[in-house]
Each structure stands twice: as C-alpha cells, then as structure tokens.
XYZ file of C-alpha atoms in Angstrom:
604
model
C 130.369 42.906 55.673
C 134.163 44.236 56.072
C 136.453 41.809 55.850
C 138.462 41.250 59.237
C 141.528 43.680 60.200
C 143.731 41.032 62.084
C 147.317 41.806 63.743
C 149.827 39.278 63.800
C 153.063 38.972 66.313
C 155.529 37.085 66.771
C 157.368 36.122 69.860
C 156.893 38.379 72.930
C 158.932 37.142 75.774
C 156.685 38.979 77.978
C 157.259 42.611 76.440
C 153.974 43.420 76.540
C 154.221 47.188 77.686
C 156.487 47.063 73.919
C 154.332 45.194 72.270
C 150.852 46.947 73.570
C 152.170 50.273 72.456
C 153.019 49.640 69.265
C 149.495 47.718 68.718
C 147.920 50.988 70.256
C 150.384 53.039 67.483
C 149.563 50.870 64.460
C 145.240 50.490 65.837
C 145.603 54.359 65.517
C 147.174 54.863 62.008
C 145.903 52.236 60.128
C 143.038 50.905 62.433
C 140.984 49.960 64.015
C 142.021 46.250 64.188
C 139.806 43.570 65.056
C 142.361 40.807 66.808
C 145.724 40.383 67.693
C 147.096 36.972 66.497
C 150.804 36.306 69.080
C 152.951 33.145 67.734
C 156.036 31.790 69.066
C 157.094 32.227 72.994
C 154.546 34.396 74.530
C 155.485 33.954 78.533
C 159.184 35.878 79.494
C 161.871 34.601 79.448
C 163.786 36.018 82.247
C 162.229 36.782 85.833
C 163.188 40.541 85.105
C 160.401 40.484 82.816
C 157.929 38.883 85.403
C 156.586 41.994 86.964
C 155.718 43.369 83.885
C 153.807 40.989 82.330
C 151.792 39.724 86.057
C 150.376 43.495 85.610
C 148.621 42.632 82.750
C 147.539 39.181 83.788
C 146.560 40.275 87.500
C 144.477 43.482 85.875
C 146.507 46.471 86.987
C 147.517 47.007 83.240
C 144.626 46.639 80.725
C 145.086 44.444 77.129
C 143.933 46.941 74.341
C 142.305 44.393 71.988
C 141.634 40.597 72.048
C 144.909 39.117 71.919
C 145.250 35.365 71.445
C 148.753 33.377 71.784
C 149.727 29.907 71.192
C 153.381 29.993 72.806
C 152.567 28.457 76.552
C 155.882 28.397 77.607
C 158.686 30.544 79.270
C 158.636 31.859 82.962
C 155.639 31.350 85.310
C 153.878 29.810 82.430
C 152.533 26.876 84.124
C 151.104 28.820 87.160
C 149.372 31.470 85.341
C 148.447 28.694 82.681
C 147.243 26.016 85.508
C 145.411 28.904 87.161
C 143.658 29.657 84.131
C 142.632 26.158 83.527
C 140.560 25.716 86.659
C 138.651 29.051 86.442
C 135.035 28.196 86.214
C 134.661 31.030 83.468
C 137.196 28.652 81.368
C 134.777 25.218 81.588
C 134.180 22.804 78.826
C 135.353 23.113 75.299
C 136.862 25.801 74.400
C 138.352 25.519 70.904
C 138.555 29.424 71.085
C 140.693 30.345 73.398
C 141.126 29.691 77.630
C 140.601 33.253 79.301
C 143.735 34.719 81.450
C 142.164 38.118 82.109
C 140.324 40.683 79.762
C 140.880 40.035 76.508
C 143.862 37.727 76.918
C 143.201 34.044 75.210
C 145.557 31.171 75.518
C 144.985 28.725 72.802
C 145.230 25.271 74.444
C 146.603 21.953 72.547
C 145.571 21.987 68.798
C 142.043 23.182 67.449
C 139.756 24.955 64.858
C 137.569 27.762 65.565
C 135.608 30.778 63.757
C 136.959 34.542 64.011
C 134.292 36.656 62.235
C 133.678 34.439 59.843
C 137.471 33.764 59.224
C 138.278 29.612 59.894
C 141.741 29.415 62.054
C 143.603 26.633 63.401
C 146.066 26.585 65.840
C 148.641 24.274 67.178
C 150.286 25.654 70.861
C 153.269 24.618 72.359
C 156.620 22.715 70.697
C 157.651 19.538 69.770
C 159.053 17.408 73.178
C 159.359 13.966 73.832
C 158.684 15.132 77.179
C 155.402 14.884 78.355
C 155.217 18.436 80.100
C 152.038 19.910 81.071
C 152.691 23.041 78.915
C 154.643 24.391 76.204
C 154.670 21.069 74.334
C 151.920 19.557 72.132
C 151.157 15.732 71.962
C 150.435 13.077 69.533
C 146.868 13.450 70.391
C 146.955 17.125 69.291
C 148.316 16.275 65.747
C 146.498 13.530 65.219
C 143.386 15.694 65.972
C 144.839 18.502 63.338
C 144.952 16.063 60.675
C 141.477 14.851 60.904
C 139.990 18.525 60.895
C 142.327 18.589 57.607
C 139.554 15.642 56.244
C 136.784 18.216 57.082
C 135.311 20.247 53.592
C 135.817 23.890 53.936
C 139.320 25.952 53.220
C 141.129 26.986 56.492
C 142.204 31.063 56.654
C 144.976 30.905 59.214
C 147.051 28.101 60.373
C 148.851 29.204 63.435
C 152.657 27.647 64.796
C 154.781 28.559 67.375
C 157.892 27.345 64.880
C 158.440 26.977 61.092
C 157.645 23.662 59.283
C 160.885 22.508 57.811
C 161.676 22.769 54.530
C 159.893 25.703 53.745
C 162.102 27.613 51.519
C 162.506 24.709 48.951
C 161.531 26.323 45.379
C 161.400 29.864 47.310
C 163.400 33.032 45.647
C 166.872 32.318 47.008
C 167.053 36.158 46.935
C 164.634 36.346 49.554
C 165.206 33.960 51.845
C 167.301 35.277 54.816
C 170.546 33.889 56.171
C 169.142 32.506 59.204
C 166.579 30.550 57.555
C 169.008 27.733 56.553
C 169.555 26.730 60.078
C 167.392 23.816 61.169
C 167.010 25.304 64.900
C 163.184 26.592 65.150
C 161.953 24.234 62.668
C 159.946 21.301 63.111
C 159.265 18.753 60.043
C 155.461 17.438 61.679
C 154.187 20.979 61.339
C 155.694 20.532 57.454
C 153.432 17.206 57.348
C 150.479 19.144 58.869
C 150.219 22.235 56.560
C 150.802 20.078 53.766
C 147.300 18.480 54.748
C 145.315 21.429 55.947
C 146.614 23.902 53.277
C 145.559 26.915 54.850
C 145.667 30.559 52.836
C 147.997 32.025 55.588
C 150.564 30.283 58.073
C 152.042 32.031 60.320
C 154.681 30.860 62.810
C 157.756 32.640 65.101
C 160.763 31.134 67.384
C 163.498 31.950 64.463
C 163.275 35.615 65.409
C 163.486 36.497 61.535
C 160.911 38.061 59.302
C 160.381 35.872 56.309
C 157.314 36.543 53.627
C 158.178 33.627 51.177
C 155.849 33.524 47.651
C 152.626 31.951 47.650
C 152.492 28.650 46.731
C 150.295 25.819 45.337
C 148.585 23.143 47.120
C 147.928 19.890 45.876
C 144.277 19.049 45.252
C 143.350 22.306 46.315
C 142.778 25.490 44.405
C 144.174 28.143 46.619
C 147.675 29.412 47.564
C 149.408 29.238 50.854
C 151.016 32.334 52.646
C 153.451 31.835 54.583
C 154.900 34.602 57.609
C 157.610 34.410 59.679
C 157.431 36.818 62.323
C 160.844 38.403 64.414
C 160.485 38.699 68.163
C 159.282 41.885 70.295
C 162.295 44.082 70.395
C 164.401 42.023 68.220
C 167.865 43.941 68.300
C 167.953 43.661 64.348
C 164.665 45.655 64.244
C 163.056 42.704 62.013
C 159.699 43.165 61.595
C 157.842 41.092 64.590
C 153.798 42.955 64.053
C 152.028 42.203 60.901
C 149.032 43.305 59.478
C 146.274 41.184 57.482
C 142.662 41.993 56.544
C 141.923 38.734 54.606
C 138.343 37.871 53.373
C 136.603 34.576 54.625
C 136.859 31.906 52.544
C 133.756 30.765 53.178
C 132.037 34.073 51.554
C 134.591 33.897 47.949
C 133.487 32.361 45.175
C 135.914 29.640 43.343
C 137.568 32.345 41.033
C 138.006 34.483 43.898
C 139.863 32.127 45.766
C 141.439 30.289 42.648
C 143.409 33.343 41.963
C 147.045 32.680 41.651
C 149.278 35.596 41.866
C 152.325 35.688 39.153
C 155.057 35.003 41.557
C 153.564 31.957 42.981
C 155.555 28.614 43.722
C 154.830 24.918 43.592
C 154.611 23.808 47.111
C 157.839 23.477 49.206
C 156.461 20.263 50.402
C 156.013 17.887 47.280
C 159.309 16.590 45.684
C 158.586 14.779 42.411
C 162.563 13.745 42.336
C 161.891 11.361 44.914
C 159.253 9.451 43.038
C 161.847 6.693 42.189
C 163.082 5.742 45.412
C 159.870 6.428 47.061
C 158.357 3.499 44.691
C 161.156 0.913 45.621
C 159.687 2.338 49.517
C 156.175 1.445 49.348
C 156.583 -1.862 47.372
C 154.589 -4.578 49.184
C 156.513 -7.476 50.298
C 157.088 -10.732 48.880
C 155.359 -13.900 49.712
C 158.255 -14.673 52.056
C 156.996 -13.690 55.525
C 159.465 -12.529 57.986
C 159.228 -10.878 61.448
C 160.121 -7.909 61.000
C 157.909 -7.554 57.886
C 154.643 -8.489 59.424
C 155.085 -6.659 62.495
C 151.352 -5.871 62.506
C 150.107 -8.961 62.558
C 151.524 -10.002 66.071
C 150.650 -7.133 68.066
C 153.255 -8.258 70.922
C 156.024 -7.520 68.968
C 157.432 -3.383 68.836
C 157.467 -2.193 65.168
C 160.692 -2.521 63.953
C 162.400 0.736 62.676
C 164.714 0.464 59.736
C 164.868 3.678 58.007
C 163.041 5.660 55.410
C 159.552 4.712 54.634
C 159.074 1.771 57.215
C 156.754 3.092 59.342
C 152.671 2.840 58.324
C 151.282 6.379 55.929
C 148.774 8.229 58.991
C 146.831 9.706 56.051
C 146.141 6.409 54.215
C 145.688 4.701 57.138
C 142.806 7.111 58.415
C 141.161 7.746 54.953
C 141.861 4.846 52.815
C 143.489 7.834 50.192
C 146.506 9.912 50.553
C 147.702 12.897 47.981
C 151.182 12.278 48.098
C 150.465 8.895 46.316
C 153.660 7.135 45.383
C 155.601 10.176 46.225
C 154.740 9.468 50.214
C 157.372 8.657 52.221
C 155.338 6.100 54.226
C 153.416 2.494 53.208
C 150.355 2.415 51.947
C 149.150 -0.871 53.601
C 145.827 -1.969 52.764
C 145.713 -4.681 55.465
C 146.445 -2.112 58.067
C 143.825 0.281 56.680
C 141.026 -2.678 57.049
C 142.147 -3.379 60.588
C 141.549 0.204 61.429
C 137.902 0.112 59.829
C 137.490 -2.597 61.960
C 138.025 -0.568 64.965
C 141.654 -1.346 66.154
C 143.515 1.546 68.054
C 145.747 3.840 65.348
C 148.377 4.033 67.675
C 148.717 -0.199 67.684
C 148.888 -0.051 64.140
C 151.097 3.166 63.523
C 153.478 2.569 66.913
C 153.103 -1.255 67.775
C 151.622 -0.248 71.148
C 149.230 2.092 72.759
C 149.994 3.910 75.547
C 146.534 5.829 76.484
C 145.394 3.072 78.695
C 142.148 1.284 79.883
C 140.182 4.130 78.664
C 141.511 4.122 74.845
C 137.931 3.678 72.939
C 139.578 1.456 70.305
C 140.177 -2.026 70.266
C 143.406 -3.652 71.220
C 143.437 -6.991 69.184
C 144.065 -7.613 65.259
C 140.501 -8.501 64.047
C 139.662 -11.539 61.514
C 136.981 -11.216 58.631
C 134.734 -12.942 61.046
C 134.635 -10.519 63.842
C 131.367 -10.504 64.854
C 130.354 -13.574 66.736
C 126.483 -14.976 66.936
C 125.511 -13.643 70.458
C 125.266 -15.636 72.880
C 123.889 -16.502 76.746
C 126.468 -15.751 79.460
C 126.871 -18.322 82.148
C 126.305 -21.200 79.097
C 130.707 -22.004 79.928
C 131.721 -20.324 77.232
C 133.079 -16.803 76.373
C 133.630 -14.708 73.730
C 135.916 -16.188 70.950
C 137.190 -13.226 70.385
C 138.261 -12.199 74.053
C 141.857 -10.075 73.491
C 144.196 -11.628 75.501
C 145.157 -7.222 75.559
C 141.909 -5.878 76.576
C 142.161 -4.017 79.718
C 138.763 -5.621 81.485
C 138.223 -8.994 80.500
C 138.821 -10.995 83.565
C 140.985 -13.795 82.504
C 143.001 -11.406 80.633
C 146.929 -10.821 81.911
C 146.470 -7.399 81.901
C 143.155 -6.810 84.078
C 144.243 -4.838 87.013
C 142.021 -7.270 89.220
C 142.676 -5.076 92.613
C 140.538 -2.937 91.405
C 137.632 -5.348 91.409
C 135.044 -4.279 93.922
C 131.985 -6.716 92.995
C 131.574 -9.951 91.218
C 127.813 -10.805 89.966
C 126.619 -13.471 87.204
C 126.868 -11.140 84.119
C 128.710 -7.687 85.572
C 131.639 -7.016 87.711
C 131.940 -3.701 88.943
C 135.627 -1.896 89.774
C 136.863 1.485 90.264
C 138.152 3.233 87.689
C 142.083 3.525 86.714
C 142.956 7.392 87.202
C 139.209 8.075 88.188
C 137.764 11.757 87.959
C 136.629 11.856 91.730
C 137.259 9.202 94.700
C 134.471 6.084 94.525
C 134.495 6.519 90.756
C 133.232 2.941 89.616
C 133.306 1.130 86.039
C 130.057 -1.625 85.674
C 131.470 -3.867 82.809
C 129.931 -6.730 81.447
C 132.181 -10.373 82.529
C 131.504 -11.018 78.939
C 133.966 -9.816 76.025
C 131.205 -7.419 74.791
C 131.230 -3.921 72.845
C 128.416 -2.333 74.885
C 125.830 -3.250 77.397
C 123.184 -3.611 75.050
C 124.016 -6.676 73.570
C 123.899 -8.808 76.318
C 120.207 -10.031 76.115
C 117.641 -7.858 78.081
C 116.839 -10.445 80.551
C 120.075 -9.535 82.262
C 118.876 -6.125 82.585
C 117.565 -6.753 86.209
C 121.052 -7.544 87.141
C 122.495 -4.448 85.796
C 119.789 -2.282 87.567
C 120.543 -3.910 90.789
C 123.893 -2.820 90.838
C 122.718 0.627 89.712
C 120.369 1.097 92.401
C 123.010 -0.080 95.151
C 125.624 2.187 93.946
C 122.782 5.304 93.777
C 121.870 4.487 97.003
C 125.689 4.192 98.445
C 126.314 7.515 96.969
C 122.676 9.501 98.598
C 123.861 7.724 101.690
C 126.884 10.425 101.406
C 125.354 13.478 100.130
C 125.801 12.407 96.672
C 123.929 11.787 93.175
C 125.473 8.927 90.515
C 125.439 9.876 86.976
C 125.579 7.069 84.554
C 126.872 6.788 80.771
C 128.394 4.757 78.231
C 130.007 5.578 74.627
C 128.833 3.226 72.470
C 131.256 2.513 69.182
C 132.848 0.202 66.888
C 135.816 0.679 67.679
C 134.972 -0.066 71.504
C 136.461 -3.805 71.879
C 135.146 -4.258 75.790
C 131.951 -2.211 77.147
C 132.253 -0.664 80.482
C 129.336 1.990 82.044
C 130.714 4.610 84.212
C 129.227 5.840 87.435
C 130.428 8.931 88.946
C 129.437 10.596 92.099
C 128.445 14.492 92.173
C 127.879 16.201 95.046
C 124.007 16.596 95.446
C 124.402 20.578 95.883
C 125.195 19.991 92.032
C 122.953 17.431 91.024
C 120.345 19.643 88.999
C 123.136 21.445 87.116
C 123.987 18.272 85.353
C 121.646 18.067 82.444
C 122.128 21.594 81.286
C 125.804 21.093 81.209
C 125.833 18.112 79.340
C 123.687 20.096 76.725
C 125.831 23.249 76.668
C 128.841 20.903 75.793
C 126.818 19.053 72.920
C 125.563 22.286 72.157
C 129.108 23.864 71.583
C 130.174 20.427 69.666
C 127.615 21.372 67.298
C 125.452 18.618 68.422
C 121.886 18.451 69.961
C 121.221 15.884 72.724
C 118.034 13.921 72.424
C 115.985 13.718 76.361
C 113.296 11.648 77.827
C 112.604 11.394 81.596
C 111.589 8.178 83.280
C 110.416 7.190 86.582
C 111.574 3.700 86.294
C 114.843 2.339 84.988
C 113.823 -0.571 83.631
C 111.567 1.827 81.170
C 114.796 4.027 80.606
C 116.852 0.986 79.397
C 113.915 -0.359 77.363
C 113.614 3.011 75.626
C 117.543 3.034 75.244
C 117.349 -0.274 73.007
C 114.920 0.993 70.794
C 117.419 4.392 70.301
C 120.330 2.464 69.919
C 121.547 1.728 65.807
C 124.403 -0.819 65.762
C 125.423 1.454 62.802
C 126.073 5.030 64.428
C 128.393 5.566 67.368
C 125.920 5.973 69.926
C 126.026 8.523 73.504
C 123.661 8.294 76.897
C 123.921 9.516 80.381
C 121.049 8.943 82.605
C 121.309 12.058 85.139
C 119.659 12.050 89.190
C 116.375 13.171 88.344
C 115.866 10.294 85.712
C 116.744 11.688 82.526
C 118.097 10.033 79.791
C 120.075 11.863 77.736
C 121.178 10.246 74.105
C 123.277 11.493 71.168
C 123.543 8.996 67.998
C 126.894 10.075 66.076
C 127.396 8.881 62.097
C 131.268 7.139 61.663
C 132.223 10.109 59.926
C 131.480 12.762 62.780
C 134.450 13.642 64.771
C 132.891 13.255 69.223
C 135.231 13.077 71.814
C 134.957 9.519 73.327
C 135.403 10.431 76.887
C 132.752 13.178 76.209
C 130.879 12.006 79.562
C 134.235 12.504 81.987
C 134.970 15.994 79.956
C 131.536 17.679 80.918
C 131.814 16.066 84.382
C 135.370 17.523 85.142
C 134.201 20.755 83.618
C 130.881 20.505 86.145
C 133.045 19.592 89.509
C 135.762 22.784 88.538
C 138.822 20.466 87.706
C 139.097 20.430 83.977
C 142.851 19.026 84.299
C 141.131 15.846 85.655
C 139.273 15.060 82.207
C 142.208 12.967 81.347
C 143.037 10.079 83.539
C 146.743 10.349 82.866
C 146.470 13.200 84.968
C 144.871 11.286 87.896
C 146.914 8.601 88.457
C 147.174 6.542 91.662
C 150.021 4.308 92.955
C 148.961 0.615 93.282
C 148.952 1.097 97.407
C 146.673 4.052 96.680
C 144.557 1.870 94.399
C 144.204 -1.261 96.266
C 143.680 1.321 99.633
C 140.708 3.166 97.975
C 139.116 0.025 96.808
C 139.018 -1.871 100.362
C 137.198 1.706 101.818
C 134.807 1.461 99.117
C 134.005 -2.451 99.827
C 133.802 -1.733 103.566
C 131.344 0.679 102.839
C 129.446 -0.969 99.912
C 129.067 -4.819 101.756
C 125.991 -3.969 103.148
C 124.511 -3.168 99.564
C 126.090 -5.131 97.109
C 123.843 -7.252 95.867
C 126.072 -9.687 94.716
C-alpha cells in the first residue's frame, strides 16, 4: 500500500478561499493528496474575514479534501465550535476529529488517532491560565498526552498550535531564522511533551516563520524527530505556510528502516548534559531533619511550597516509577510520592498540593499508610472506617460533605443529588461507610440497596422516565458512590447499544447478561467483580447488566458512564460537571423538589 500524501498548513486566520486554492493548485501538480493537516490559529482574526469563512462552514462553499485543524480560537470560534459540539453526528469519543461541515474536523483537547495507518497526536488550543471553553488546553489534556507517550508503538505526527521552546538548541545557527530567538509563540510544556512522545514529525505554527530544523535524536528511542514550522496563509514575507509529506507508517517499517539516521542529524534540543551537576545537588533527598516546607506531602492541608528550580515532584517518575532524563531531570524523583500514587492518591494532590476536579475525581484524597486496607467490617457495629479522610467529598462526618445535598438517610446508604449533575433529579447512592465500592459491604445489605433502587426507578416511570445505574470500580476510588440518572423513556432502548458503541470505539468489548430480578443481577455482579482489575457496570431499563473489567495498566475514562449518557441525551458539554454547576440556592432548591416528590417512596 502507498504510503500517505499528507498536506500540512500553518495558520489560516480564516483565509480559506487562499488557502483552498492553493491546496486545489498543489492536489493538481503534485497530487492527489490524501489530508490536509492546519496548525496554529485556524478561526479569523478580524470580522472582515467572517463572511468568508461562515461560507464554508454553513455549506455554500465546499472544503476540497479532509482538512483537520487544531487552532480553536480567533473570531466566532466558540459559536461555530459550541455548535459543533452538540450535533448528534459529533456524539461520544471522537479522538478523530469533531465534524463542522463536509470534510472540516476540529481536533478537540489532546488525543491519538490512526490516519491510514499513520499514528498522529494532537494537542488544540494554547497555553492559558484561563479556563476558557476554547482555544486553550488544560492540565487534563497534557496529562492525558503523556500517558499515551507510556503506550508501545512510535507516533508519526505530533501536532501544536505553537513551538516547544528551546528548539533550536544544537540546530545549524545558519538556519535558524531571526525570528526564532524570540520567546513569543513558544511554549516550554509542549518542549516537555515531545521530549516524551518523540514523534518522527512535529509540526506546529503561531510564529508565522518557516523553520525545517535537522533531525534529531531521541533518547531511548531509535528514530529521529522532524521538526516544521509553518508561516501563516498570506504571510506578507511569502514564507512558506503549505507543506507537503508522504511519510510511511511506522507501524509497517522494520527497525533499520526506521533506525536510519540521516548525516546531518542533531542530538536532541531537549537534553542538556551541562546541567547534570546542578541538577544532582536538585534531586538530592533531604536530610533527616524534617521541616515544613520539606515534607509538604505528607500533610496534605498544607499548599506545596514553591522555591525555585527543581522543587516541584518529576510527573514522569511519579506516573511510571522511571523517568529518561534520570539525574539530568529538572524535577525530584521521590520514591515516597511514587508509592502514594500506587496506592491510589489523586496526582494532582501529590504534584499541586490540592485537587481541584471535585467530588467526582476517581482518586483518593488522603495520604495512605502501609496498612491501608482494613479487615471489613459490619456497619451499624459503632464504628467506622479507620481510614475515613477527613477530605473525602461523601463521608458524612467529613467537613467537606456538602450535606444539603442529602436527600435520604437509611442504615447502610444515603442517597444525594449529584454536585454539577448531567440532568435535573440526578442522584448519587453512596454507602454511609468509608468504602471503595458497593461490593464490599457484605451482601446481606444488598436488600437495602435494592430498595432504594426500586423507589428511585419507580419515582422516575412515575415521570416518563427510565433510571440507569453504574459504578466505576478502582483502586484509586477512596469513597464508592452508584449513580442513577434519569433518561427519558422515548430513549430508554437506545441505551445499551450506546454504551457498546463507546466501549467499542475505546477498543473495549462490554460483557452482557439480562436479569429479571435484581437481586440475581447483583449476585452475578460479585462473582464478575476481581479486587485486582478496575472494574465497569451499568444495569440499563430493560435489566441488563452491562460489565467491563479493565487491567491497572489500561488507560478508561473514569466517568465513562456520564460520557455515553451526555452523548445519548445530545449535550456532550455536560459530560463534565464543571460545566454544570449550580449555585448553593439552586442546589438546596432542587433537592427540597426532589424530597417533596420522593416522601411518598423513600423507604427510609
């Protein structure tokens, strides 16, 4: 098979009449080309511009070839980009691209996906501390970059809307423009990315400069990096902004194929050996003198302290136990920190000193000691949970348990709606107890548990609705809670296929039993559940059970079950509860309309 003819672009400020022709000029010549690859600002920026590019968007002006951009940013960006996000042709995951109109792909947040056989990953937007909608990327989105870096396979392209600093170190001075010494269009986290992806191509815009440095080694890798920097649409210095590249997939070369090294090629920019001396005095441990500031981690309370160069905690090391850079990082290598984190405590805790995602972040929120896991024990003996975090979000003596949002008090569950919930009378069933998941509460309290299931099913029929039930089930999940979430009943039989379309697209295949009675469906679920694999289940209206068991090392989306939901009900910007967020009057309203109409069912 052919290897791939891609195109590559770099910012378009909404030229596209510009851009399209000369596509259409070079597809003729040289064609024909398979893609067109668009990085840096794609969207205009001035409203002149506006008319020009809505004809392409709005389908009075056709796209020659699929065209995918990464820059979501510049005027009417959020419209068309919002509008795009709630089209039911753009539900569920879509790692390859959200659909604006024929053959137009935005590339949302940070992902991987396969272009005839060719492995890219992208990263949209630009670093902001503000939390915008779009045009910016997050913390989540890098953080999900560098653990597709841990996955085996080499990456082909590496897509950025800006240039990772420092890439010019060890490059031919002769070649490196002017303009590339200043610091504006450069960001040093997409320096820290490519270091650990090493892709064979990188290709990034926003300095409106062409710039084709030498290849250059990767550590622990055998292949070169490319890197391209592309000039913008109409760029008055007539740089170069279109590009073309037919490489082969990596995954079809052998190791001397893709071993080659051509004679001009470079160490890599991002290594600097020079450092190794002060970078050792960095990463020495501490003495046996124990201040504060030092041991930070162990009193969660307490904001990391910021002091410079190499203080805060190595993301690599921390995540894989290894990192490349060795004594050359510029961040601590801290074993204890590492062990915490195989324990299940949230990254961000142990990287930032705090974690900011909520009552819904899947980790857990306390330091853990070598004897974490308790002897299991009756509830209602007068004793909880040793262990109870005095941070967990939904134990009940906890400060932090947002208690008017409590909607039913039993002997072994509580029931409360849910903080930013997906749809109004969205309702969390968590076990009183400080427990990881609701199987290991003993099954005689299973009766309970269905009691309150059956209530809330039939609260939900009584208003033309069906409840659909899961539960991620994880290590690193420090307080179990069982979500219940109302669908209208006009869309009650589209639920199972959904939920396997999205597995399906994960890679995954869901396991599925039906059952007439629950009690049989929960039995069944304990003998599926391995307290050594993450574990997945959603029991669906017609009595389903669907279950997924997931090893540690597989990377599944922990709010999986809201994602497909939101993706079912057309509002994909509600699969994150930061976007759904209620004002305490709003809160403590919604819950006394539920409990007015609940009292006559709840069966505590």
């Amino acid at each position: 098979m052919a290897a791939p003819r891609i195109l590559l672009a770099g910012d378009v400020f909404g030229r596209l009449n510009q851009l399209f022709k000369r596509v259409q000029s070079v597809n003729k010549s040289a064609g024909p080309f398979d893609a067109l690859f668009c990085v840096g600002q794609f969207f205009p920026d001035s409203p002149e511009r506006l008319e020009e590019f809505m004809n392409y968007v709005e389908g009075r002006s056709s796209v020659p070839l699929p065209t995918y951009f990464i820059g979501d940013y510049g005027v009417a960006a959020p419209k068309v980009l919002s509008t795009a996000s709630k089209n039911s042709a753009n539900l569920g995951f879509k790692m390859d691209g959200l659909t604006i109109c024929e053959n137009l792909h935005w590339l949302r947040g940070s992902g991987k996906f396969s272009f005839q056989g060719l492995s890219i990953v992208y990263l949209s937007g630009r670093s902001s501390s503000e939390g915008q909608q779009f045009g910016t990327y997050s913390q989540d989105d890098v953080d999900a970059l560098r653990a597709l870096a841990e996955e085996s396979g080499v990456v082909d392209l590496f897509l950025t809307n800006e240039w990772p600093s420092g890439v010019t170190t060890r490059a031919s001075l002769a070649d490196v423009p002017a303009e590339a010494s200043d610091s504006s269009g450069c960001d040093p986290a997409i320096s820290e990315l490519v270091a650990e992806i090493k892709p064979r191509y990188h290709i990034a815009g926003t300095k409106d400069i062409f710039y084709a440095r030498e290849p250059y080694s990767n550590t622990d890798a055998v292949h070169v990096t490319r890197f391209l920097g592309l000039a913008s649409v109409g760029n008055p210095k007539k740089q170069k902004f279109i590009h073309a590249i037919s490489p082969t997939p990596a995954c079809t070369m052998s190791t001397s194929e893709i071993s080659v090294k051509p004679s001009n090629a470079t160490l890599s920019p991002y290594t600097f050996e020079e450092q190794t001396g002060r970078l050792k005095e960095v990463t020495k441990r501490p003495g046996d003198s124990m201040s504060d500031s030092q041991y930070w981690r162990y009193d969660v309370s307490k904001k990391r302290q910021k002091s410079g160069d190499g203080d805060g905690l190595c993301f690599k090391f921390i995540y894989t136990g290894s990192c490349p850079r060795g004594e050359q990082c510029n961040f601590q290598h801290d074993m204890d920190s590492r062990e915490q984190f195989r324990r299940g405590v949230c990254l961000d805790l142990l990287l930032k000193g705090k974690c900011e995602k909520g009552p819904e972040c899947s980790f857990k929120h306390e330091l853990q000691n070598e004897a974490e896991n308790p002897p299991r024990r009756r509830v209602g003996s007068g004793s909880m949970s040793v262990n109870r975090s005095k941070e967990c979000w939904f134990c009940l003596s906890s400060p932090n348990v947002e208690s008017h949002l409590i909607i039913s008090v039993g002997e072994n569950y509580y029931c409360a709606l849910a903080k930013g919930p997906l749809v109004e009378d969205h309702v969390l069933v968590i076990p009183i107890e400080h427990l990881p998941n609701t199987f290991t509460l003993s099954q005689e309290f299973e009766s309970e548990l269905v009691r309150l299931r059956d209530s809330l099913q039939l609260y939900f029929r009584n208003r033309q609705k069906e409840a659909v039930l899961f539960e991620w089930v994880s290590k690193r999940v420090s307080h179990a809670n069982l979500q219940v979430v109302p669908v209208p009943s006009s869309r009650a039989a589209a639920v199972p296929d959904i939920f396997n379309m999205a597995a399906k697209r994960m890679g995954f295949k869901l396991v599925s039993k039906k059952f007439d009675n629950i009690l049989d469906r929960r039995k069944w679920l304990r003998t599926q559940f391995d307290e050594n694999s993450n574990f997945f289940y959603a029991e669906v209206p017609d009595g389903t059970i669907l279950t997924l068991s997931v090893d540690e090392n597989e990377k599944f989306p922990a709010q999986f079950g809201r994602e497909v939901l939101a993706g079912l009900l057309n509002m994909p910007d509600r699969a994150d509860w930061r976007n759904c967020s209620l004002s305490k009057e709003e809160e403590t309203s919604a819950v006394e309309k539920f409990k007015e109409g609940f009292k006559e069912l709840d069966p505590n």
